[in-house]
């Protein structure tokens, strides 16, 4: 019953996004995430230095023109360090290409960030600050130099299902002028200990020209989990 209510709530919220006026051609972002704790990926028996330190590789393909044309592909290579229950930091490098007329141009960026989280009961409220640096001038939010501030709320009251909503602001690096915003809702379903699926919907707006984008999100995540060795009882 709870799962049915969660699914109903999710699709109601998605429908409210999709009913927005002045909708451009629909887009789709498909992400594949591979994640693992460094302590599980290293051979050392005493990995205290890598405690709560993870790495990830996230390939992604993006489509536009009503999901009929590939306009960008890239991979994020990053690391996160969780310093406490409430605070973590991250560093990430993106390598990929974006369509420019009839060909694809190479795009790269660096980003660094910090996240402050406040869990309470089945909810988690988070604030994430990120600064990203790129050499090429572009209008693409994810490939230009900008400062990002994101607020999110996650509900995890079910065993395998999580729902998250978020709103993000984008600012110019020096003047701190707000140039864009992005709102997102997503549902994540954990298949088992290592595999998870997600689906969502994203709306973003360019405040300089009032253009809006409406994007369907899909994702798959695989998490490396080191098998625990069974202890052998001592011989009496």
Short mmCIF file of C-alpha atoms in Angstrom, two decimals:
data_model
loop_
_atom_site.label_atom_id
_atom_site.label_comp_id
_atom_site.label_asym_id
_atom_site.label_seq_id
_atom_site.Cartn_x
_atom_site.Cartn_y
_atom_site.Cartn_z
CA UNK A 1 0.00 0.00 0.00
CA UNK A 2 2.79 2.42 0.87
CA UNK A 3 4.53 1.73 -2.43
CA UNK A 4 1.31 2.42 -4.34
CA UNK A 5 0.90 5.73 -2.54
CA UNK A 6 4.52 6.64 -3.28
CA UNK A 7 4.11 5.84 -6.96
CA UNK A 8 0.85 7.80 -7.14
CA UNK A 9 2.42 10.83 -5.47
CA UNK A 10 5.39 10.68 -7.81
CA UNK A 11 3.32 10.58 -11.01
CA UNK A 12 1.04 13.35 -9.76
CA UNK A 13 4.06 15.59 -9.21
CA UNK A 14 5.52 14.66 -12.59
CA UNK A 15 2.20 15.51 -14.27
CA UNK A 16 2.22 18.94 -12.62
CA UNK A 17 5.66 19.61 -14.12
CA UNK A 18 4.63 18.41 -17.57
CA UNK A 19 1.53 20.60 -17.63
CA UNK A 20 3.69 23.73 -17.69
CA UNK A 21 3.08 26.09 -20.59
CA UNK A 22 5.52 27.09 -23.35
CA UNK A 23 7.09 23.64 -23.34
CA UNK A 24 10.07 23.13 -25.66
CA UNK A 25 10.99 19.84 -27.34
CA UNK A 26 11.27 17.13 -24.71
CA UNK A 27 14.73 15.96 -23.72
CA UNK A 28 16.07 12.89 -21.94
CA UNK A 29 19.19 12.31 -19.84
CA UNK A 30 20.29 8.70 -19.30
CA UNK A 31 22.87 8.11 -16.57
CA UNK A 32 24.82 4.99 -15.59
CA UNK A 33 26.65 5.21 -12.27
CA UNK A 34 29.41 2.94 -10.95
CA UNK A 35 30.25 3.55 -7.31
CA UNK A 36 32.50 2.05 -4.66
CA UNK A 37 34.20 2.81 -1.34
CA UNK A 38 37.97 3.09 -1.66
CA UNK A 39 38.44 0.88 1.39
CA UNK A 40 36.62 -1.91 -0.48
CA UNK A 41 38.66 -1.39 -3.63
CA UNK A 42 42.08 -1.50 -1.97
CA UNK A 43 44.02 -4.60 -0.84
CA UNK A 44 45.19 -3.17 2.48
CA UNK A 45 43.92 -4.82 5.63
CA UNK A 46 43.77 -1.60 7.63
CA UNK A 47 42.11 1.00 5.34
CA UNK A 48 41.39 3.61 8.03
CA UNK A 49 42.80 6.38 5.88
CA UNK A 50 40.09 5.66 3.27
CA UNK A 51 37.17 5.43 5.69
CA UNK A 52 33.97 6.95 4.22
CA UNK A 53 35.87 7.88 1.05
CA UNK A 54 34.33 6.80 -2.27
CA UNK A 55 34.93 7.11 -6.01
CA UNK A 56 32.48 7.02 -8.91
CA UNK A 57 32.34 6.93 -12.72
CA UNK A 58 29.10 8.22 -14.27
CA UNK A 59 28.69 7.97 -18.06
CA UNK A 60 25.69 9.90 -19.42
CA UNK A 61 23.92 10.42 -22.76
CA UNK A 62 21.61 13.37 -23.42
CA UNK A 63 18.95 13.62 -26.12
CA UNK A 64 16.83 16.49 -27.46
CA UNK A 65 14.39 17.04 -30.38
CA UNK A 66 11.71 15.01 -28.57
CA UNK A 67 14.27 12.40 -27.55
CA UNK A 68 15.19 11.70 -31.18
CA UNK A 69 18.72 13.20 -31.38
CA UNK A 70 21.86 12.65 -29.33
CA UNK A 71 23.24 16.09 -28.47
CA UNK A 72 25.77 15.29 -25.78
CA UNK A 73 27.67 12.49 -24.06
CA UNK A 74 30.23 12.53 -21.28
CA UNK A 75 31.56 10.76 -18.21
CA UNK A 76 32.07 12.14 -14.71
CA UNK A 77 35.01 10.81 -12.70
CA UNK A 78 34.86 11.89 -9.09
CA UNK A 79 35.50 11.25 -5.44
CA UNK A 80 33.60 12.04 -2.24
CA UNK A 81 34.81 12.14 1.34
CA UNK A 82 32.27 11.94 4.16
CA UNK A 83 33.72 13.70 7.18
CA UNK A 84 30.72 13.17 9.47
CA UNK A 85 27.06 12.27 9.43
CA UNK A 86 26.28 15.83 8.36
CA UNK A 87 29.12 16.96 6.09
CA UNK A 88 30.91 15.74 2.94
CA UNK A 89 33.14 17.20 0.22
CA UNK A 90 33.58 16.24 -3.44
CA UNK A 91 35.87 16.70 -6.43
CA UNK A 92 34.87 15.77 -9.99
CA UNK A 93 36.17 15.92 -13.56
CA UNK A 94 33.91 15.75 -16.61
CA UNK A 95 35.08 14.69 -20.07
CA UNK A 96 32.75 14.52 -23.06
CA UNK A 97 31.37 16.18 -26.16
CA UNK A 98 28.41 18.33 -27.15
CA UNK A 99 26.76 18.65 -30.55
CA UNK A 100 27.50 21.90 -32.38
CA UNK A 101 25.49 21.96 -35.62
CA UNK A 102 26.58 18.79 -37.48
CA UNK A 103 29.53 17.69 -35.32
CA UNK A 104 30.53 17.16 -31.69
CA UNK A 105 32.97 19.42 -29.86
CA UNK A 106 35.03 18.22 -26.91
CA UNK A 107 34.02 19.63 -23.53
CA UNK A 108 35.66 19.34 -20.11
CA UNK A 109 35.15 20.83 -16.67
CA UNK A 110 36.28 20.56 -13.05
CA UNK A 111 33.95 20.95 -10.09
CA UNK A 112 34.40 20.96 -6.33
CA UNK A 113 31.70 21.03 -3.71
CA UNK A 114 30.53 20.63 -0.15
CA UNK A 115 27.26 19.29 1.22
CA UNK A 116 25.62 19.88 4.58
CA UNK A 117 22.85 17.40 5.49
CA UNK A 118 20.30 17.32 8.29
CA UNK A 119 18.56 13.94 8.73
CA UNK A 120 15.40 13.77 10.80
CA UNK A 121 13.30 10.61 11.07
CA UNK A 122 12.61 9.41 7.50
CA UNK A 123 13.64 12.71 5.88
CA UNK A 124 16.94 14.31 4.94
CA UNK A 125 17.33 18.00 4.14
CA UNK A 126 20.52 18.91 2.24
CA UNK A 127 22.29 22.02 1.03
CA UNK A 128 24.97 21.53 -1.64
CA UNK A 129 27.39 24.22 -2.84
CA UNK A 130 29.45 23.55 -5.97
CA UNK A 131 31.83 25.61 -8.04
CA UNK A 132 32.60 24.40 -11.54
CA UNK A 133 35.34 25.64 -13.87
CA UNK A 134 35.41 25.30 -17.66
CA UNK A 135 37.68 26.81 -20.31
CA UNK A 136 35.11 27.05 -23.14
CA UNK A 137 32.41 29.72 -23.16
CA UNK A 138 29.00 28.09 -23.56
CA UNK A 139 25.37 28.47 -22.51
CA UNK A 140 25.18 24.87 -21.28
CA UNK A 141 24.69 24.98 -17.50
CA UNK A 142 26.67 21.81 -16.91
CA UNK A 143 29.65 22.81 -19.05
CA UNK A 144 30.37 26.43 -18.13
CA UNK A 145 32.02 28.16 -15.18
CA UNK A 146 29.38 28.84 -12.56
CA UNK A 147 28.59 28.66 -8.87
CA UNK A 148 25.69 26.33 -7.98
CA UNK A 149 23.57 26.23 -4.84
CA UNK A 150 21.18 23.30 -4.45
CA UNK A 151 18.56 22.52 -1.79
CA UNK A 152 16.98 19.07 -1.64
CA UNK A 153 14.56 17.08 0.49
CA UNK A 154 14.56 13.28 0.47
CA UNK A 155 12.03 10.87 1.94
CA UNK A 156 13.22 7.33 2.72
CA UNK A 157 10.33 5.89 4.72
CA UNK A 158 10.12 2.79 2.57
CA UNK A 159 12.58 -0.07 2.49
CA UNK A 160 13.57 0.15 -1.19
CA UNK A 161 12.00 3.39 -2.44
CA UNK A 162 13.23 6.96 -2.02
CA UNK A 163 11.67 10.17 -3.29
CA UNK A 164 13.65 13.37 -3.68
CA UNK A 165 12.76 16.91 -4.73
CA UNK A 166 15.31 19.65 -5.28
CA UNK A 167 15.76 23.21 -6.47
CA UNK A 168 19.07 24.64 -7.67
CA UNK A 169 20.28 28.17 -8.39
CA UNK A 170 23.12 29.10 -10.78
CA UNK A 171 25.21 32.26 -10.32
CA UNK A 172 27.93 34.05 -12.26
CA UNK A 173 31.31 33.39 -10.57
CA UNK A 174 32.28 37.02 -9.89
CA UNK A 175 29.13 39.16 -9.81
CA UNK A 176 27.01 36.36 -8.27
CA UNK A 177 24.11 37.30 -10.54
CA UNK A 178 21.43 34.58 -10.64
CA UNK A 179 21.32 33.40 -14.26
CA UNK A 180 19.40 30.10 -14.14
CA UNK A 181 17.40 27.76 -11.94
CA UNK A 182 16.65 24.04 -12.07
CA UNK A 183 13.93 22.00 -10.31
CA UNK A 184 13.88 18.23 -10.15
CA UNK A 185 11.88 15.33 -8.76
CA UNK A 186 13.08 11.74 -8.77
CA UNK A 187 12.15 8.30 -7.53
CA UNK A 188 14.83 5.73 -6.73
CA UNK A 189 14.19 2.01 -6.40
CA UNK A 190 16.83 -0.28 -4.89
CA UNK A 191 16.73 -3.67 -6.61
CA UNK A 192 19.25 -5.31 -4.28
CA UNK A 193 22.43 -4.53 -2.36
CA UNK A 194 24.35 -3.51 -5.49
CA UNK A 195 21.79 -2.37 -8.08
CA UNK A 196 19.30 0.51 -8.21
CA UNK A 197 17.09 2.23 -10.79
CA UNK A 198 15.81 5.79 -10.89
CA UNK A 199 13.37 7.88 -12.90
CA UNK A 200 12.61 11.57 -12.69
CA UNK A 201 11.66 14.83 -14.30
CA UNK A 202 13.60 18.08 -14.54
CA UNK A 203 12.63 21.64 -15.42
CA UNK A 204 15.22 24.38 -15.91
CA UNK A 205 14.98 28.02 -16.92
CA UNK A 206 17.44 30.51 -18.36
CA UNK A 207 16.65 33.85 -16.70
CA UNK A 208 18.52 35.81 -19.38
CA UNK A 209 16.10 34.85 -22.17
CA UNK A 210 13.21 33.04 -20.35
CA UNK A 211 13.86 29.76 -22.22
CA UNK A 212 12.73 26.62 -20.41
CA UNK A 213 13.73 22.98 -20.82
CA UNK A 214 11.70 19.93 -19.80
CA UNK A 215 13.73 16.75 -19.40
CA UNK A 216 12.98 13.12 -18.53
CA UNK A 217 15.60 11.47 -16.32
CA UNK A 218 16.53 7.79 -16.14
CA UNK A 219 19.34 6.18 -14.22
CA UNK A 220 21.00 2.93 -13.25
CA UNK A 221 23.48 2.59 -10.37
CA UNK A 222 25.83 -0.28 -9.60
CA UNK A 223 27.62 -0.22 -6.26
CA UNK A 224 30.63 -2.37 -5.50
CA UNK A 225 30.19 -4.25 -2.24
CA UNK A 226 33.11 -6.27 -0.94
CA UNK A 227 32.09 -9.67 0.32
CA UNK A 228 32.79 -10.12 3.98
CA UNK A 229 35.06 -12.99 4.79
CA UNK A 230 33.55 -15.59 7.10
CA UNK A 231 35.52 -15.99 10.29
CA UNK A 232 36.80 -19.45 11.11
CA UNK A 233 36.11 -20.52 14.70
CA UNK A 234 39.19 -21.22 16.76
CA UNK A 235 40.04 -24.83 17.50
CA UNK A 236 39.62 -25.63 21.18
#
